[in-house]
Coordinates of C-alpha atoms and ligand atoms in Angstrom, one line a residue:
M1 CA -27.1 3.3 -4.3
H2 CA -23.3 3.6 -4.6
D3 CA -21.1 1.1 -6.5
R4 CA -19.2 -1.1 -4.1
L5 CA -15.5 -0.8 -4.9
F6 CA -13.5 -3.9 -5.7
I7 CA -10.8 -1.7 -7.2
P8 CA -7.3 -1.4 -5.6
G9 CA -8.1 1.8 -3.8
P10 CA -10.1 3.7 -2.8
V11 CA -12.0 0.9 -1.3
E12 CA -15.4 0.3 0.3
V13 CA -15.5 1.9 3.8
R14 CA -17.5 0.1 6.5
P15 CA -20.5 2.1 7.8
E16 CA -19.0 2.1 11.3
L17 CA -15.9 3.8 10.0
L18 CA -17.9 6.3 7.9
K19 CA -19.7 7.2 11.1
A20 CA -16.4 7.7 12.9
V21 CA -15.1 9.8 10.1
A22 CA -18.2 12.0 10.3
S23 CA -17.8 12.6 14.1
P24 CA -18.1 16.2 15.3
Q25 CA -14.8 18.0 14.8
V26 CA -12.3 19.0 17.5
G27 CA -9.5 21.5 17.5
H28 CA -6.1 19.9 16.7
R29 CA -4.4 21.5 19.7
T30 CA -7.0 20.3 22.2
Q31 CA -6.8 17.4 24.7
A32 CA -9.7 15.7 22.8
Y33 CA -7.5 15.5 19.7
M34 CA -4.4 14.5 21.6
D35 CA -6.3 11.7 23.3
V36 CA -7.3 10.1 19.9
H37 CA -3.8 10.7 18.4
S38 CA -2.0 9.2 21.4
A39 CA -4.4 6.2 21.5
T40 CA -3.9 5.5 17.8
I41 CA -0.1 5.4 17.6
P42 CA 0.5 2.4 19.8
L43 CA -2.1 0.4 17.9
L44 CA -0.4 1.4 14.6
K45 CA 2.9 0.2 16.1
K46 CA 1.3 -3.2 16.9
I47 CA -0.1 -3.5 13.3
L48 CA 3.3 -2.6 11.8
Y49 CA 5.3 -4.7 14.3
T50 CA 7.5 -1.8 15.3
E51 CA 8.9 -0.2 18.5
Q52 CA 10.2 2.7 16.5
E53 CA 8.4 5.8 15.2
V54 CA 5.0 5.8 13.5
L55 CA 4.1 9.2 12.2
L56 CA 1.0 10.5 10.5
F57 CA 1.2 12.8 7.5
T58 CA -1.8 14.6 6.1
C59 CA -1.2 13.9 2.4
S60 CA -1.5 11.0 0.1
A61 CA 1.3 8.5 -0.2
T62 CA 3.1 10.3 -2.9
G63 CA 3.8 13.1 -0.4
V64 CA 5.8 10.8 1.8
M65 CA 7.5 9.0 -1.2
E66 CA 8.9 12.4 -2.0
G67 CA 9.5 13.3 1.7
S68 CA 11.5 10.0 2.2
L69 CA 14.0 10.9 -0.5
R70 CA 14.3 14.5 0.7
N71 CA 14.7 13.6 4.3
L72 CA 17.1 10.7 3.8
C73 CA 19.1 10.9 0.6
Q74 CA 22.4 12.7 0.8
K75 CA 24.4 10.7 -1.8
K76 CA 22.4 8.8 -4.4
A77 CA 19.2 6.7 -4.3
L78 CA 18.7 3.3 -5.9
L79 CA 15.1 2.4 -6.8
T80 CA 13.4 -0.7 -8.1
V81 CA 11.3 0.0 -11.2
N82 CA 8.8 -2.7 -12.3
G83 CA 5.5 -0.8 -12.7
A84 CA 3.8 2.5 -12.7
F85 CA 4.2 3.4 -9.0
S86 CA 7.9 2.4 -8.7
K87 CA 8.5 4.4 -11.9
R88 CA 6.8 7.3 -10.2
W89 CA 9.2 7.1 -7.1
Y90 CA 12.2 7.2 -9.5
Q91 CA 10.8 10.2 -11.3
I92 CA 10.1 12.0 -8.0
A93 CA 13.9 11.8 -7.3
G94 CA 14.5 13.6 -10.6
F95 CA 11.9 16.3 -9.8
N96 CA 13.8 17.0 -6.6
G97 CA 17.2 17.1 -8.1
I98 CA 18.2 14.0 -6.1
P99 CA 20.7 11.7 -8.0
A100 CA 19.1 8.3 -8.6
D101 CA 19.6 5.1 -10.4
K102 CA 16.9 2.5 -11.2
L103 CA 17.0 -1.3 -11.0
E104 CA 14.5 -2.0 -13.8
V105 CA 12.8 -5.2 -14.8
P106 CA 9.9 -5.7 -17.2
M107 CA 6.4 -5.2 -15.7
G108 CA 5.1 -8.4 -14.2
K109 CA 8.5 -9.3 -12.8
A110 CA 10.2 -8.5 -9.5
V111 CA 13.7 -7.2 -9.0
M112 CA 16.0 -10.0 -7.8
P113 CA 18.0 -9.7 -4.6
E114 CA 21.2 -10.7 -6.4
D115 CA 20.9 -7.6 -8.6
L116 CA 20.2 -5.4 -5.6
D117 CA 23.3 -6.8 -3.9
K118 CA 25.5 -6.1 -7.0
A119 CA 24.2 -2.5 -7.2
L120 CA 24.7 -1.7 -3.5
A121 CA 28.2 -3.2 -3.6
T122 CA 29.3 -0.3 -5.7
G123 CA 29.0 1.9 -2.6
Q124 CA 27.3 4.7 -4.5
Y125 CA 24.0 4.6 -2.7
D126 CA 22.7 5.7 0.7
V127 CA 19.0 5.1 0.1
F128 CA 17.2 2.1 -1.5
C129 CA 13.5 2.4 -2.3
A130 CA 11.2 -0.5 -3.2
V131 CA 7.5 -0.8 -3.9
F132 CA 6.4 -3.8 -2.0
N133 CA 3.1 -4.4 -3.8
E134 CA 3.1 -2.9 -7.4
T135 CA -0.6 -2.0 -7.7
S136 CA -0.3 -1.6 -11.4
T137 CA 1.0 -5.2 -12.0
G138 CA 0.0 -7.1 -8.9
V139 CA 3.6 -8.0 -8.2
R140 CA 4.7 -8.6 -4.6
A141 CA 8.4 -7.8 -4.1
P142 CA 10.6 -10.3 -2.1
L143 CA 11.1 -8.0 0.9
E144 CA 12.5 -10.7 3.1
K145 CA 15.2 -11.3 0.5
Y146 CA 15.9 -7.6 0.1
S147 CA 16.2 -7.4 3.9
E148 CA 18.9 -10.1 3.9
V149 CA 20.9 -8.1 1.4
L150 CA 20.4 -4.8 3.2
K151 CA 22.0 -6.3 6.3
K152 CA 25.3 -6.1 4.5
Y153 CA 24.8 -2.4 4.0
P154 CA 23.8 -0.8 7.3
D155 CA 24.4 2.8 6.0
V156 CA 21.8 2.3 3.2
M157 CA 18.3 3.5 4.2
F158 CA 15.7 0.8 3.3
C159 CA 12.4 2.6 2.2
V160 CA 9.3 0.7 1.3
D161 CA 6.1 1.8 -0.4
A162 CA 3.5 -0.5 1.1
V163 CA 0.6 1.5 -0.2
S164 CA -1.6 -1.3 -1.4
A165 CA -0.4 -3.9 1.2
M166 CA -0.1 -2.3 4.6
A167 CA -2.9 -3.5 7.0
G168 CA -3.7 -6.4 4.6
D169 CA -0.4 -8.2 4.1
K170 CA 1.7 -8.8 7.2
I171 CA 4.8 -6.6 7.3
E172 CA 7.1 -7.0 10.3
T173 CA 8.9 -3.7 9.8
D174 CA 11.4 -3.9 12.6
K175 CA 12.3 -7.5 11.8
L176 CA 12.8 -6.6 8.2
G177 CA 15.0 -3.7 9.2
L178 CA 12.9 -1.2 7.3
D179 CA 13.8 2.5 7.7
V180 CA 10.6 3.8 6.2
C181 CA 7.4 2.0 5.5
L182 CA 4.5 4.1 4.1
A183 CA 0.9 3.7 3.0
G184 CA -2.1 6.0 2.4
T185 CA -5.4 5.2 4.2
Q186 CA -7.6 4.5 1.2
K187 CA -6.4 0.9 0.4
C188 CA -6.0 -1.9 2.9
W189 CA -6.7 0.4 5.9
G190 CA -10.3 0.5 4.5
L191 CA -10.7 4.2 5.0
P192 CA -11.2 7.3 2.9
T193 CA -8.0 8.9 1.5
G194 CA -6.3 11.7 3.4
M195 CA -3.4 10.5 5.6
C196 CA -0.2 8.6 5.0
V197 CA 0.7 6.2 7.9
T198 CA 4.5 6.1 8.0
M199 CA 6.9 3.9 10.1
I200 CA 10.3 5.5 10.5
S201 CA 13.3 3.9 12.1
N202 CA 15.4 5.5 14.8
K203 CA 18.3 5.3 12.3
A204 CA 16.3 7.2 9.7
M205 CA 15.3 9.8 12.3
A206 CA 18.9 10.4 13.2
K207 CA 19.8 10.8 9.5
A208 CA 16.9 13.1 8.8
A209 CA 18.2 15.4 11.5
T210 CA 21.3 16.0 9.3
A211 CA 19.5 16.6 6.1
K212 CA 20.4 19.9 4.3
A213 CA 17.0 20.3 2.5
P214 CA 14.5 17.9 4.0
G215 CA 11.5 20.0 2.8
Y216 CA 9.0 21.8 5.0
Y217 CA 5.7 19.9 4.8
V218 CA 6.9 16.3 5.1
N219 CA 9.7 16.9 7.5
F220 CA 10.5 13.8 9.7
V221 CA 12.2 15.7 12.5
D222 CA 9.4 18.3 12.8
A223 CA 6.7 15.6 12.6
K224 CA 8.4 13.6 15.4
K225 CA 8.7 16.7 17.6
Y226 CA 4.9 17.2 17.4
N227 CA 4.1 13.5 17.5
D228 CA 5.9 13.4 20.9
K229 CA 3.2 15.9 22.0
H230 CA 0.5 13.7 20.4
Q231 CA 0.0 16.3 17.6
T232 CA 1.1 17.1 14.1
P233 CA 2.9 20.2 12.9
H234 CA 0.1 21.3 10.6
T235 CA -3.7 20.8 10.7
P236 CA -4.2 17.1 10.2
A237 CA -7.0 15.3 8.4
I238 CA -8.9 15.0 11.7
P239 CA -11.8 13.0 10.3
I240 CA -9.4 10.4 8.9
L241 CA -7.7 10.2 12.3
F242 CA -11.0 9.4 13.9
G243 CA -11.6 6.7 11.3
L244 CA -8.0 5.3 11.7
H245 CA -8.4 5.1 15.5
A246 CA -11.7 3.1 15.1
Q247 CA -10.1 0.9 12.4
C248 CA -7.0 0.2 14.5
N249 CA -9.1 -0.8 17.4
H250 CA -11.1 -3.1 15.2
I251 CA -8.0 -4.7 13.7
V252 CA -6.2 -5.3 17.0
N253 CA -9.0 -5.9 19.4
V254 CA -11.9 -7.3 17.3
E255 CA -10.7 -9.0 14.2
G256 CA -7.2 -9.8 15.5
L257 CA -4.0 -9.4 13.5
D258 CA -3.5 -13.1 12.6
N259 CA -7.1 -13.4 11.4
R260 CA -6.7 -10.3 9.3
W261 CA -3.6 -11.6 7.6
K262 CA -5.3 -15.0 7.1
R263 CA -8.5 -13.5 5.6
H264 CA -6.4 -11.7 3.0
L265 CA -4.5 -14.9 2.2
D266 CA -7.8 -16.8 1.9
M267 CA -9.2 -14.1 -0.5
Q268 CA -6.0 -14.3 -2.6
K269 CA -6.3 -18.1 -2.8
L270 CA -10.0 -17.9 -3.7
T271 CA -9.2 -15.3 -6.4
H272 CA -6.4 -17.4 -7.9
Q273 CA -8.7 -20.4 -8.0
W274 CA -11.4 -18.4 -9.8
V275 CA -8.9 -17.0 -12.3
K276 CA -7.8 -20.5 -13.2
E277 CA -11.3 -22.0 -13.3
A278 CA -12.7 -19.1 -15.4
G279 CA -9.9 -19.6 -17.9
F280 CA -7.9 -16.5 -17.2
E281 CA -4.2 -16.0 -16.4
L282 CA -2.5 -13.9 -13.8
F283 CA -0.2 -11.2 -15.0
P284 CA 2.6 -11.4 -12.4
E285 CA 5.3 -14.1 -12.6
K286 CA 4.6 -17.1 -10.5
G287 CA 5.7 -16.8 -6.9
Y288 CA 5.4 -13.0 -6.8
E289 CA 1.7 -12.5 -6.7
S290 CA 0.2 -9.8 -4.5
V291 CA -1.8 -10.9 -1.5
T292 CA -4.2 -8.0 -1.7
L293 CA -5.0 -7.6 -5.4
S294 CA -4.9 -9.6 -8.6
C295 CA -3.8 -8.3 -12.0
I296 CA -5.3 -10.5 -14.7
K297 CA -4.5 -10.8 -18.4
K298 CA -7.3 -9.8 -20.8
P299 CA -7.8 -12.6 -23.3
D300 CA -8.0 -11.4 -27.0
G301 CA -11.3 -9.6 -27.6
F302 CA -12.2 -9.5 -24.0
D303 CA -14.8 -6.8 -23.4
F304 CA -13.9 -5.4 -20.0
K305 CA -16.1 -2.3 -20.4
T306 CA -19.2 -4.4 -20.9
L307 CA -18.4 -6.6 -18.0
N308 CA -17.8 -3.7 -15.6
G309 CA -20.8 -1.8 -16.9
Q310 CA -23.0 -4.8 -16.2
L311 CA -21.5 -5.3 -12.7
S312 CA -22.4 -1.7 -11.9
K313 CA -25.9 -1.8 -13.5
K314 CA -27.0 -5.2 -12.1
H315 CA -25.1 -5.5 -8.9
H316 CA -23.9 -2.0 -7.9
C317 CA -20.2 -3.0 -7.8
V318 CA -17.1 -2.4 -9.9
I319 CA -13.7 -3.9 -10.6
S320 CA -10.8 -2.1 -12.1
N321 CA -9.3 -1.8 -15.5
G322 CA -5.5 -2.1 -16.0
Y323 CA -3.2 0.8 -15.1
G324 CA -0.5 2.7 -17.0
D325 CA 1.4 0.9 -19.8
I326 CA -0.6 -2.3 -19.4
K327 CA -4.1 -0.7 -19.1
E328 CA -5.3 -2.4 -22.3
Q329 CA -3.7 -5.8 -21.6
T330 CA -5.0 -6.4 -18.0
F331 CA -7.7 -5.8 -15.5
R332 CA -7.5 -5.8 -11.7
I333 CA -9.6 -7.1 -8.8
A334 CA -8.9 -6.0 -5.2
H335 CA -9.3 -8.3 -2.3
M336 CA -8.3 -6.0 0.4
A337 CA -9.3 -4.0 3.5
D338 CA -12.6 -5.3 5.1
T339 CA -13.8 -7.3 2.1
T340 CA -14.8 -10.9 3.1
V341 CA -14.3 -14.2 1.4
D342 CA -18.1 -14.5 1.0
E343 CA -18.2 -11.1 -0.8
M344 CA -15.5 -12.3 -3.2
K345 CA -17.4 -15.5 -3.8
Q346 CA -20.5 -13.5 -4.7
L347 CA -18.5 -11.2 -7.0
F348 CA -17.1 -14.2 -8.9
K349 CA -20.6 -15.6 -9.3
W350 CA -21.8 -12.3 -10.7
I351 CA -18.8 -12.1 -13.1
D352 CA -19.3 -15.7 -14.2
A353 CA -23.0 -15.1 -15.0
I354 CA -22.3 -11.9 -16.9
L355 CA -19.5 -13.6 -18.9
A356 CA -21.9 -16.4 -19.8
E357 CA -24.7 -14.1 -20.8
T358 CA -22.6 -11.7 -22.8
H359 CA -20.3 -14.2 -24.3
V360 CA -17.3 -12.2 -23.4
S361 CA -15.8 -15.2 -21.6
A362 CA -12.1 -16.0 -21.4
Ligands
PLP401 C1 2.0 1.2 -4.9 C2 1.5 2.6 -4.9 N1 2.4 3.6 -4.6 C3 2.0 4.9 -4.5 C4 0.7 5.2 -4.9 C5 0.4 6.7 -4.8 O1 -0.6 6.9 -3.8 P1 -1.4 8.2 -3.8 O2 -2.1 8.4 -5.1 O3 -2.3 8.0 -2.7 O4 -0.4 9.3 -3.5 C6 -0.2 4.3 -5.2 C7 -1.6 4.6 -5.6 O5 -2.4 3.9 -6.0 C8 0.2 2.9 -5.2 O6 -0.7 2.0 -5.5

């Protein structure tokens, strides 16, 4: 029996989706492939509230984080840094020789829109990158506020890493004026890893067409050219596309978008209530808590290893330790993808019982 994952990705994949992923393979230049590809894109556009491009890249999210900078930055990039993944995006700029500055705040906090405005007003930047949901800290960035600021700077590309939020937390990409919004399939999409779903604005496509060194593999112009033919430039992760098609159908036509967003909010509310009742404390500053995962402070002497070991041994499920610089100070519980409120209630009952038995309570 496998351990059910309550970690912030990869996540538990529904049996129906595992079946879709394991469908007999087809050639990626065949009509059979193109039929699934062309049926999936409009559903993705609905889920991302966009009438612009949605492209599929066969790589994990990091590939498109790098690709966004290479395709769009011609001057200098400005990036928020408030956790491990936003720090990674800043480092990626350096690895590519792309000039970049960071707007850094301590882990657990979000970058404030006033500081963003001040930095953009210098006129140095043509790309702004923000991680919407910092998976390492459980901080949800104020995207709506950033969006208001970005309206003053129409030449600045607004790129968002929505890796642990997309398909779990509602993101109205066109309304927010996003130029790139990206996420891998192994988190709120509830699928195995292998593809990066990427919304790209028409403005970003036009800019990518003027890039001097956009890169070969994650090349926006090339990807759009093939997407227009319901294909991808290189061999795609065909099993993941089959799963993504089934999942998009489920999200749009079975669960319904509003129900999906509400279920995630309900799970967040339940988790916050449990955190309080169990005597724990959330790591992110109040008002900036993620909808899809909770990062929780470990009280002094808290034995996370024993708790997680017992969860696995007795109940065949696991939660997650902290990540990066705050690995020892925090632990994380995901409430994303196709997890239900009842499953979360059950998980908390199990945790409460183990904490009581082992005296590793908060
Ligand atoms: C917010 C965020 N950004 C980027 C990444 C990198 O994604 P990947 O490892 O799939 O490339 C992750 C992975 O957990 C993440 O949580």
